[in-house]
Amino acid sequence: MKRLKFLSKLTLVGGLFWAIPGCPPQNNGNNDDGNDGRFDTPTRSSTIALTSDDRFAVVVNRETDSVAILEVRDANKNDTANLLAELAVGDEPRNVALLPDDSTAFVTNTASGTVSVIALDAENGFSVTDDIAVGTEPRGCAVTPNGTRLYVANHTNKTVSVINTDTLAVIATINLPGFPQAIAITNDGDGDDNDETVYVTEFFAETIEGGRGEAFDDGKEAFVDAFTVGNPGSLTRITLSPLANSGFTANRNIFCKQLNAAAAFDTFCPDTTIIDATNNIIDEDVQAVFPNQLHAALIRGTRLFLPSIGAQPEPPIRFNVNVQALVHVVNTANNTQNANEHLNLNNQIKLETQPSVAQETSVLTRLFSADTVAVDADAEGKNFLFVSRGGNFVMKAQLGNDGLLTLNAPNIVRFQTGNLPNGVVINSEGTRAYVNNEVNVSVSALNLQSNTVITRDIPTGTPPTPGTFDHAVLVGKLAFFSALGVPDNEIFDKPVRNINPLLSRNKMSDNSWSSCASCHPDGLADGVTWIFATGPRQTLPLDAFFAKDHPIDQRISNWNAVRGSVTDFNENSVAVQGGKGFAGDPINPGVYNHGLNSGVSDALDAQTLWVQTVRAPILPDGDNAASIAAGRDLFETNCASCHGGPKWTKSQIVWADNPGFIANPLAGGAPRDIGVDNAGNGQVRSYTSNGQTITFIEPVGTFSNQSPIEIRNNATLAAGGIGFNVPGLLGIAYHAPYFHDGSAKTLQEVLNRHTIGGVTISTLLNATQQAQLIDFLETIDGATIPFRSATDDFRDAVGG
């Protein structure tokens, strides 16, 4: 298996071996009702969990590969903050689940492919007692109400492992259609787990069969898989439909040919018969939105609540019509969606009054819920908390008598948390909540009675020391994931807990609307085709932006090779997300496509450092070694020249000049190096040196100027006639759909359409060879040995 095994160790706090009091063990439900060994409410996956007496929080520290045991209330129910122990677990721990008797915690380790078993009982103290091998990239985990089974979502395996919690053995593996993420399990209150239903979210949306397809706000739908504990082979796939009205509108004048003669197509015109530009159907076109990136799941009563990062890829791309904070609801009684209960949290937040400029960095008012990644509710299912990772806050909601969730806008209650909250848990009385802060390695304690923050940062571990490389990378992660922002400078020597993104409000986006991570989860890709300035563009993962063993090996950016660094994406904060960016005020004049790639600000340099660390998804090894080996040979012969090298692409900045262009190429700036072939508007088609030429943009038969979605954000015909910048193939099996416009849904469709020398791959190879090539492609990840690329040969030839 392509995974590392990490030894567990124990950090003792204060030199003592603490143990959770409680003999006999407590019930891990919401009331101490004497039902020892059974949860009182449905269970779910989360990065933070409470013991049944509400005294101890078990917290996943993703940044330090550890799990903390934190005393949050004493025996008299007084608030406290005592870090009892920190245990080293596997690589990249994600979620934690407790047995109902509080004796054991289970932690999924994403990069290790294991589940750590942690003893919490008085006899063994706090210790890691075992590691269970599961599938690749385990994420969500949850225990059945009676504690007999642990379910683990193996994300890139598309499976769920079923673990017997007595024997700690994997007793079954359930295959799923999509990439599983979060888990929630019903609880009918009896002593039998077999009749409970397990719900597993599929992380990415999929194109609606027979629908409008990629690049449309209503072109995709999401799914949740359901099966019973006793009959896991009987799988129900529950559809989560787009919202027809997100609550936001857009002006579509320029996308109607009768109103704009320069429009390439009428594709995104709401009504081609209307010639009045002031008609509400045109200038206030209602925007749909589809659910995507389903991070969390929660059951209360007969409802399953599913927050997601909703996508609106149609043009115009503006900050308030690109991503939304959605909550979808499923009826667990019949496993169908309650479409009338779906909502967009942002549609309620917009009712708040915008604070004055003088107040905006001191209040949370009218912060939109960027990247809503977690949810919890009290036992009755009346009061909810939603976590905005990008906004650094938790927001209260209530379930009204009409059965609909409400934020009570404009009187919305928010709690400011530590940096990058990723999980929340409410105690059994509904009086306290605790939030896991990923970057700060801390927990925020909240008083839900007084609506106050008790403590924003209770340490659960130790972040890197300011001034170190690891600290700089961590600050870069904060800058990348924050929808608020960080200071432009003076952040490398500042403790990460002392960085308050609220003070940098509106730098990353307008009022916490979105972050870089909104489209790049874990630095990868959201699977969405957006209509950008150059045309329809499927989000590219950033794991191939830099070579991991040699960061100076950097890919030319975007499908059209129009950008040359992470710094260039400061324009996204300004033009797409409505923010001010991190390049100074006024913006440094050296910031433009193929402009300065470093030294503009600490914030942009830190983001660059973090992007250099983005890893590719870990993929299963594959079942047919002989076929994979044959496919590897076929790849080397037919594909490696373009898709070789450590980034699995020949695309590479091989010229030395910085900035690469004398001035902004969109304003006519020319390349500094005469060997750079500027195909127009900064597209780097090729580079020539010492009589040798390397071509980066390749026409492979994927562009058609007759396609109705080949349209720019300004309504003119999209770029792509000369071809596209070669994408990297790291984790390609994880990143469907394919091509710049997302028009290939499978790798087989790629072979059917991708041309080499004007001939499709499916014509060059017979059916057996195609299957072998696909078998190999599906295994490519960071552990796969790459090939030489045409750029490697070019550099050798010119002495580079």
Tab-separated table of C-alpha atoms in Angstrom, residues 110-438:
chain	number	residue	atom	x	y	z
A	110	THR	CA	-6.190	10.336	6.118
A	111	ALA	CA	-2.652	10.113	4.767
A	112	SER	CA	-1.795	6.959	6.725
A	113	GLY	CA	-4.898	5.031	5.694
A	114	THR	CA	-5.520	3.905	9.259
A	115	VAL	CA	-7.810	4.332	12.231
A	116	SER	CA	-6.060	4.923	15.568
A	117	VAL	CA	-7.653	3.318	18.598
A	118	ILE	CA	-7.269	5.372	21.779
A	119	ALA	CA	-7.988	4.011	25.242
A	120	LEU	CA	-9.702	6.553	27.501
A	121	ASP	CA	-10.634	4.307	30.421
A	122	ALA	CA	-9.219	4.497	33.938
A	123	GLU	CA	-7.308	1.220	33.649
A	124	ASN	CA	-5.249	2.123	30.555
A	125	GLY	CA	-5.222	5.901	30.788
A	126	PHE	CA	-4.773	7.847	27.574
A	127	SER	CA	-2.876	5.740	25.063
A	128	VAL	CA	-2.967	4.665	21.461
A	129	THR	CA	-3.528	0.930	21.670
A	130	ASP	CA	-3.916	-0.064	18.038
A	131	ASP	CA	-3.982	1.069	14.418
A	132	ILE	CA	-6.493	-0.468	12.049
A	133	ALA	CA	-5.702	-0.488	8.331
A	134	VAL	CA	-8.651	0.658	6.235
A	135	GLY	CA	-8.960	2.075	2.706
A	136	THR	CA	-7.206	5.064	1.170
A	137	GLU	CA	-7.828	8.518	2.621
A	138	PRO	CA	-10.241	7.698	5.471
A	139	ARG	CA	-12.215	10.782	6.525
A	140	GLY	CA	-15.597	10.637	8.250
A	141	CYS	CA	-16.237	8.052	10.951
A	142	ALA	CA	-19.190	7.298	13.236
A	143	VAL	CA	-20.204	4.647	15.748
A	144	THR	CA	-23.615	2.963	15.850
A	145	PRO	CA	-25.931	3.867	18.785
A	146	ASN	CA	-25.027	0.756	20.783
A	147	GLY	CA	-21.359	1.009	19.896
A	148	THR	CA	-21.100	-2.314	18.065
A	149	ARG	CA	-19.865	-0.971	14.735
A	150	LEU	CA	-17.598	1.819	13.512
A	151	TYR	CA	-18.129	3.076	9.965
A	152	VAL	CA	-15.243	4.753	8.143
A	153	ALA	CA	-15.543	6.678	4.868
A	154	ASN	CA	-12.548	5.818	2.673
A	155	HIS	CA	-12.614	8.889	0.475
A	156	THR	CA	-10.516	7.998	-2.562
A	157	ASN	CA	-11.372	4.296	-2.303
A	158	LYS	CA	-15.082	5.054	-2.769
A	159	THR	CA	-15.750	2.601	0.049
A	160	VAL	CA	-16.885	2.438	3.659
A	161	SER	CA	-15.084	0.128	6.066
A	162	VAL	CA	-17.200	-1.574	8.749
A	163	ILE	CA	-15.242	-2.289	11.928
A	164	ASN	CA	-16.318	-4.547	14.779
A	165	THR	CA	-15.545	-2.401	17.820
A	166	ASP	CA	-14.991	-5.483	20.040
A	167	THR	CA	-12.475	-7.268	17.830
A	168	LEU	CA	-11.220	-4.123	16.014
A	169	ALA	CA	-11.399	-6.078	12.771
A	170	VAL	CA	-12.710	-4.816	9.444
A	171	ILE	CA	-15.667	-7.117	8.900
A	172	ALA	CA	-17.041	-5.632	5.671
A	173	THR	CA	-16.276	-3.125	2.931
A	174	ILE	CA	-19.138	-1.329	1.208
A	175	ASN	CA	-18.645	0.043	-2.305
A	176	LEU	CA	-20.168	3.448	-3.079
A	177	PRO	CA	-20.718	5.359	-6.342
A	178	GLY	CA	-18.909	8.551	-5.263
A	179	PHE	CA	-16.182	9.833	-2.947
A	180	PRO	CA	-17.535	9.445	0.616
A	181	GLN	CA	-16.912	12.196	3.164
A	182	ALA	CA	-19.244	12.564	6.170
A	183	ILE	CA	-21.268	9.924	8.019
A	184	ALA	CA	-24.418	10.148	10.149
A	185	ILE	CA	-26.273	7.208	11.740
A	186	THR	CA	-29.868	7.108	13.003
A	187	ASN	CA	-30.827	6.081	16.535
A	188	ASP	CA	-34.250	4.576	17.276
A	189	GLY	CA	-33.404	4.071	20.939
A	190	ASP	CA	-33.535	0.289	21.098
A	191	GLY	CA	-30.748	-2.163	21.817
A	192	ASP	CA	-30.424	-3.349	18.234
A	193	ASP	CA	-28.076	-1.602	15.809
A	194	ASN	CA	-29.115	-3.663	12.789
A	195	ASP	CA	-32.189	-1.566	12.071
A	196	GLU	CA	-30.307	1.748	12.046
A	197	THR	CA	-29.594	3.601	8.806
A	198	VAL	CA	-26.161	4.851	7.860
A	199	TYR	CA	-25.959	7.982	5.689
A	200	VAL	CA	-22.781	8.837	3.794
A	201	THR	CA	-22.308	12.038	1.816
A	202	GLU	CA	-20.693	11.973	-1.611
A	203	PHE	CA	-18.332	14.943	-1.587
A	204	PHE	CA	-18.707	16.141	-5.185
A	205	ALA	CA	-21.791	16.937	-7.219
A	206	GLU	CA	-22.413	15.125	-10.498
A	207	THR	CA	-23.855	16.252	-13.814
A	208	ILE	CA	-27.619	15.783	-14.015
A	209	GLU	CA	-28.447	13.121	-16.546
A	210	GLY	CA	-30.291	14.825	-19.407
A	211	GLY	CA	-29.781	18.216	-17.799
A	212	ARG	CA	-27.953	21.306	-18.998
A	213	GLY	CA	-24.577	20.015	-17.844
A	214	GLU	CA	-21.300	21.693	-16.983
A	215	ALA	CA	-21.099	25.461	-16.444
A	216	PHE	CA	-24.786	25.855	-15.570
A	217	ASP	CA	-26.034	26.846	-12.125
A	218	ASP	CA	-28.598	24.035	-12.241
A	219	GLY	CA	-26.468	21.569	-14.174
A	220	LYS	CA	-25.423	19.338	-11.279
A	221	GLU	CA	-26.897	17.567	-8.282
A	222	ALA	CA	-25.411	15.972	-5.173
A	223	PHE	CA	-26.002	12.594	-3.548
A	224	VAL	CA	-26.172	10.898	-0.179
A	225	ASP	CA	-25.918	7.117	0.104
A	226	ALA	CA	-28.035	5.250	2.658
A	227	PHE	CA	-28.015	1.644	3.847
A	228	THR	CA	-29.040	-0.180	6.988
A	229	VAL	CA	-26.562	-1.727	9.390
A	230	GLY	CA	-28.187	-5.113	8.936
A	231	ASN	CA	-28.378	-4.937	5.150
A	232	PRO	CA	-25.491	-2.835	3.801
A	233	GLY	CA	-25.844	-4.374	0.345
A	234	SER	CA	-29.169	-2.614	-0.179
A	235	LEU	CA	-28.005	0.873	-1.110
A	236	THR	CA	-30.288	3.863	-1.617
A	237	ARG	CA	-28.882	6.878	-3.448
A	238	ILE	CA	-30.664	10.066	-2.395
A	239	THR	CA	-30.629	13.018	-4.772
A	240	LEU	CA	-30.005	16.582	-3.583
A	241	SER	CA	-31.305	18.916	-6.278
A	242	PRO	CA	-30.150	22.442	-7.140
A	243	LEU	CA	-32.016	25.378	-5.658
A	244	ALA	CA	-33.896	27.078	-8.487
A	245	ASN	CA	-33.530	30.416	-6.694
A	246	SER	CA	-30.466	31.107	-4.556
A	247	GLY	CA	-31.875	34.449	-3.502
A	248	PHE	CA	-29.442	36.392	-5.673
A	249	THR	CA	-29.739	37.801	-9.176
A	250	ALA	CA	-27.405	38.817	-11.987
A	251	ASN	CA	-27.583	41.188	-14.935
A	252	ARG	CA	-27.402	39.173	-18.186
A	253	ASN	CA	-27.596	41.994	-20.729
A	254	ILE	CA	-24.268	41.246	-22.375
A	255	PHE	CA	-25.137	37.561	-22.785
A	256	CYS	CA	-28.134	38.236	-25.020
A	257	LYS	CA	-27.251	38.679	-28.695
A	258	GLN	CA	-30.211	40.964	-29.332
A	259	LEU	CA	-28.880	43.300	-26.631
A	260	ASN	CA	-25.156	42.833	-27.330
A	261	ALA	CA	-24.051	42.212	-30.893
A	262	ALA	CA	-20.631	41.064	-29.647
A	263	ALA	CA	-22.092	38.112	-27.728
A	264	ALA	CA	-20.843	34.819	-29.131
A	265	PHE	CA	-23.926	32.805	-28.118
A	266	ASP	CA	-27.276	33.240	-26.422
A	267	THR	CA	-26.428	30.368	-24.092
A	268	PHE	CA	-26.751	32.340	-20.872
A	269	CYS	CA	-29.495	34.721	-21.998
A	270	PRO	CA	-32.609	34.186	-19.832
A	271	ASP	CA	-35.046	35.012	-22.649
A	272	THR	CA	-33.905	35.543	-26.237
A	273	THR	CA	-37.188	37.218	-27.192
A	274	ILE	CA	-36.760	40.184	-24.845
A	275	ILE	CA	-35.252	43.305	-26.377
A	276	ASP	CA	-35.683	45.604	-23.383
A	277	ALA	CA	-32.414	45.741	-21.432
A	278	THR	CA	-34.251	46.958	-18.324
A	279	ASN	CA	-36.608	44.001	-18.227
A	280	ASN	CA	-36.338	42.271	-14.847
A	281	ILE	CA	-35.955	38.890	-16.479
A	282	ILE	CA	-32.741	40.159	-18.054
A	283	ASP	CA	-31.201	42.609	-15.612
A	284	GLU	CA	-32.294	40.747	-12.460
A	285	ASP	CA	-32.004	37.174	-13.658
A	286	VAL	CA	-32.699	34.767	-10.798
A	287	GLN	CA	-29.702	32.539	-10.113
A	288	ALA	CA	-29.910	28.834	-9.361
A	289	VAL	CA	-27.216	27.014	-7.348
A	290	PHE	CA	-26.254	23.371	-6.909
A	291	PRO	CA	-24.847	21.683	-3.779
A	292	ASN	CA	-21.199	20.621	-3.860
A	293	GLN	CA	-18.509	19.704	-1.342
A	294	LEU	CA	-20.649	17.990	1.307
A	295	HIS	CA	-18.361	18.174	4.332
A	296	ALA	CA	-20.814	17.290	7.109
A	297	ALA	CA	-24.064	15.531	8.030
A	298	LEU	CA	-26.342	15.687	11.081
A	299	ILE	CA	-29.564	13.871	11.997
A	300	ARG	CA	-32.206	15.315	14.276
A	301	GLY	CA	-35.660	13.773	14.435
A	302	THR	CA	-36.554	12.555	10.961
A	303	ARG	CA	-34.344	15.106	9.207
A	304	LEU	CA	-30.824	14.788	7.868
A	305	PHE	CA	-29.148	18.204	7.561
A	306	LEU	CA	-26.418	18.592	4.944
A	307	PRO	CA	-24.407	21.823	4.648
A	308	SER	CA	-22.422	22.305	1.461
A	309	ILE	CA	-20.467	24.814	-0.601
A	310	GLY	CA	-22.940	25.569	-3.371
A	311	ALA	CA	-21.625	26.408	-6.841
A	312	GLN	CA	-22.934	28.993	-9.348
A	313	PRO	CA	-20.562	28.716	-12.343
A	314	GLU	CA	-22.577	30.711	-14.915
A	315	PRO	CA	-21.381	34.149	-15.951
A	316	PRO	CA	-21.032	36.847	-14.861
A	317	ILE	CA	-18.601	35.609	-12.211
A	318	ARG	CA	-19.111	37.990	-9.301
A	319	PHE	CA	-18.425	37.492	-5.619
A	320	ASN	CA	-22.098	37.062	-4.661
A	321	VAL	CA	-23.117	34.761	-7.516
A	322	ASN	CA	-20.301	32.221	-7.510
A	323	VAL	CA	-20.492	30.208	-4.271
A	324	GLN	CA	-23.183	29.958	-1.599
A	325	ALA	CA	-23.706	28.452	1.859
A	326	LEU	CA	-26.353	25.790	1.281
A	327	VAL	CA	-28.184	23.458	3.641
A	328	HIS	CA	-30.099	20.549	2.136
A	329	VAL	CA	-32.557	18.447	4.129
A	330	VAL	CA	-33.430	14.755	3.717
A	331	ASN	CA	-36.424	12.985	5.257
A	332	THR	CA	-34.955	9.927	6.992
A	333	ALA	CA	-38.374	8.291	7.211
A	334	ASN	CA	-38.553	7.768	3.442
A	335	ASN	CA	-35.018	8.688	2.260
A	336	THR	CA	-36.105	11.498	-0.015
A	337	GLN	CA	-35.120	15.123	-0.041
A	338	ASN	CA	-37.379	17.737	1.541
A	339	ALA	CA	-36.890	20.191	-1.288
A	340	ASN	CA	-39.075	22.850	0.325
A	341	GLU	CA	-36.725	22.911	3.336
A	342	HIS	CA	-33.473	23.468	1.437
A	343	LEU	CA	-32.008	26.912	1.994
A	344	ASN	CA	-29.153	29.265	1.267
A	345	LEU	CA	-27.850	30.754	4.515
A	346	ASN	CA	-26.436	33.715	2.600
A	347	ASN	CA	-29.921	34.648	1.446
A	348	GLN	CA	-30.797	35.401	5.061
A	349	ILE	CA	-27.465	37.023	5.918
A	350	LYS	CA	-27.960	39.615	3.172
A	351	LEU	CA	-30.800	41.095	5.255
A	352	GLU	CA	-28.320	42.409	7.790
A	353	THR	CA	-27.169	46.023	7.641
A	354	GLN	CA	-23.634	46.543	6.399
A	355	PRO	CA	-21.485	47.924	9.237
A	356	SER	CA	-19.646	51.177	8.713
A	357	VAL	CA	-16.022	51.124	7.581
A	358	ALA	CA	-15.007	52.165	11.084
A	359	GLN	CA	-16.872	49.202	12.619
A	360	GLU	CA	-16.356	46.404	10.110
A	361	THR	CA	-13.136	45.039	11.652
A	362	SER	CA	-14.635	44.877	15.141
A	363	VAL	CA	-18.035	43.273	14.491
A	364	LEU	CA	-19.198	40.072	12.804
A	365	THR	CA	-22.319	41.652	11.313
A	366	ARG	CA	-23.072	40.743	7.688
A	367	LEU	CA	-20.259	38.279	7.345
A	368	PHE	CA	-21.388	35.678	4.837
A	369	SER	CA	-20.924	32.006	5.624
A	370	ALA	CA	-17.903	31.138	3.514
A	371	ASP	CA	-17.136	27.430	3.380
A	372	THR	CA	-19.786	26.036	5.718
A	373	VAL	CA	-18.100	22.791	6.728
A	374	ALA	CA	-19.675	21.644	10.019
A	375	VAL	CA	-22.949	21.610	11.946
A	376	ASP	CA	-24.325	20.446	15.271
A	377	ALA	CA	-27.631	20.859	17.115
A	378	ASP	CA	-29.028	20.361	20.586
A	379	ALA	CA	-30.688	17.072	21.440
A	380	GLU	CA	-34.177	18.353	20.601
A	381	GLY	CA	-33.086	19.545	17.176
A	382	LYS	CA	-34.293	23.074	17.820
A	383	ASN	CA	-31.055	25.047	18.032
A	384	PHE	CA	-28.263	24.628	15.482
A	385	LEU	CA	-24.720	25.869	15.030
A	386	PHE	CA	-23.169	26.200	11.566
A	387	VAL	CA	-19.411	26.606	11.158
A	388	SER	CA	-18.022	29.025	8.586
A	389	ARG	CA	-14.424	27.944	8.155
A	390	GLY	CA	-13.568	30.849	5.892
A	391	GLY	CA	-15.334	33.406	8.060
A	392	ASN	CA	-13.828	32.251	11.389
A	393	PHE	CA	-17.195	32.113	13.071
A	394	VAL	CA	-20.009	29.877	14.271
A	395	MET	CA	-23.563	30.996	13.588
A	396	LYS	CA	-26.764	30.158	15.449
A	397	ALA	CA	-29.892	28.896	13.687
A	398	GLN	CA	-33.229	27.642	14.913
A	399	LEU	CA	-35.740	25.201	13.507
A	400	GLY	CA	-38.993	27.129	13.330
A	401	ASN	CA	-42.502	25.825	13.902
A	402	ASP	CA	-42.847	25.671	10.133
A	403	GLY	CA	-40.021	23.157	10.005
A	404	LEU	CA	-37.637	25.567	8.291
A	405	LEU	CA	-34.225	26.658	9.520
A	406	THR	CA	-33.877	30.342	10.274
A	407	LEU	CA	-31.010	32.595	11.320
A	408	ASN	CA	-33.490	35.137	12.685
A	409	ALA	CA	-32.071	37.768	10.358
A	410	PRO	CA	-31.315	40.556	10.726
A	411	ASN	CA	-30.624	39.599	14.370
A	412	ILE	CA	-28.105	36.858	13.642
A	413	VAL	CA	-25.967	35.522	16.483
A	414	ARG	CA	-22.348	34.753	15.621
A	415	PHE	CA	-19.375	33.643	17.714
A	416	GLN	CA	-15.836	34.536	16.661
A	417	THR	CA	-13.603	31.465	16.827
A	418	GLY	CA	-9.937	30.730	16.427
A	419	ASN	CA	-8.476	30.421	12.958
A	420	LEU	CA	-10.068	27.999	10.506
A	421	PRO	CA	-12.750	26.252	12.568
A	422	ASN	CA	-13.506	22.797	11.185
A	423	GLY	CA	-15.843	21.175	13.703
A	424	VAL	CA	-18.334	21.921	16.474
A	425	VAL	CA	-20.023	19.967	19.257
A	426	ILE	CA	-22.850	21.036	21.599
A	427	ASN	CA	-23.077	19.600	25.115
A	428	SER	CA	-25.984	17.515	26.361
A	429	GLU	CA	-27.735	20.456	28.039
A	430	GLY	CA	-27.456	22.728	25.017
A	431	THR	CA	-25.644	25.314	27.131
A	432	ARG	CA	-22.096	25.062	25.817
A	433	ALA	CA	-20.418	24.412	22.480
A	434	TYR	CA	-16.820	23.716	21.559
A	435	VAL	CA	-15.203	24.490	18.224
A	436	ASN	CA	-12.061	22.882	16.808
A	437	ASN	CA	-9.733	25.473	15.235
A	438	GLU	CA	-7.515	23.719	12.704
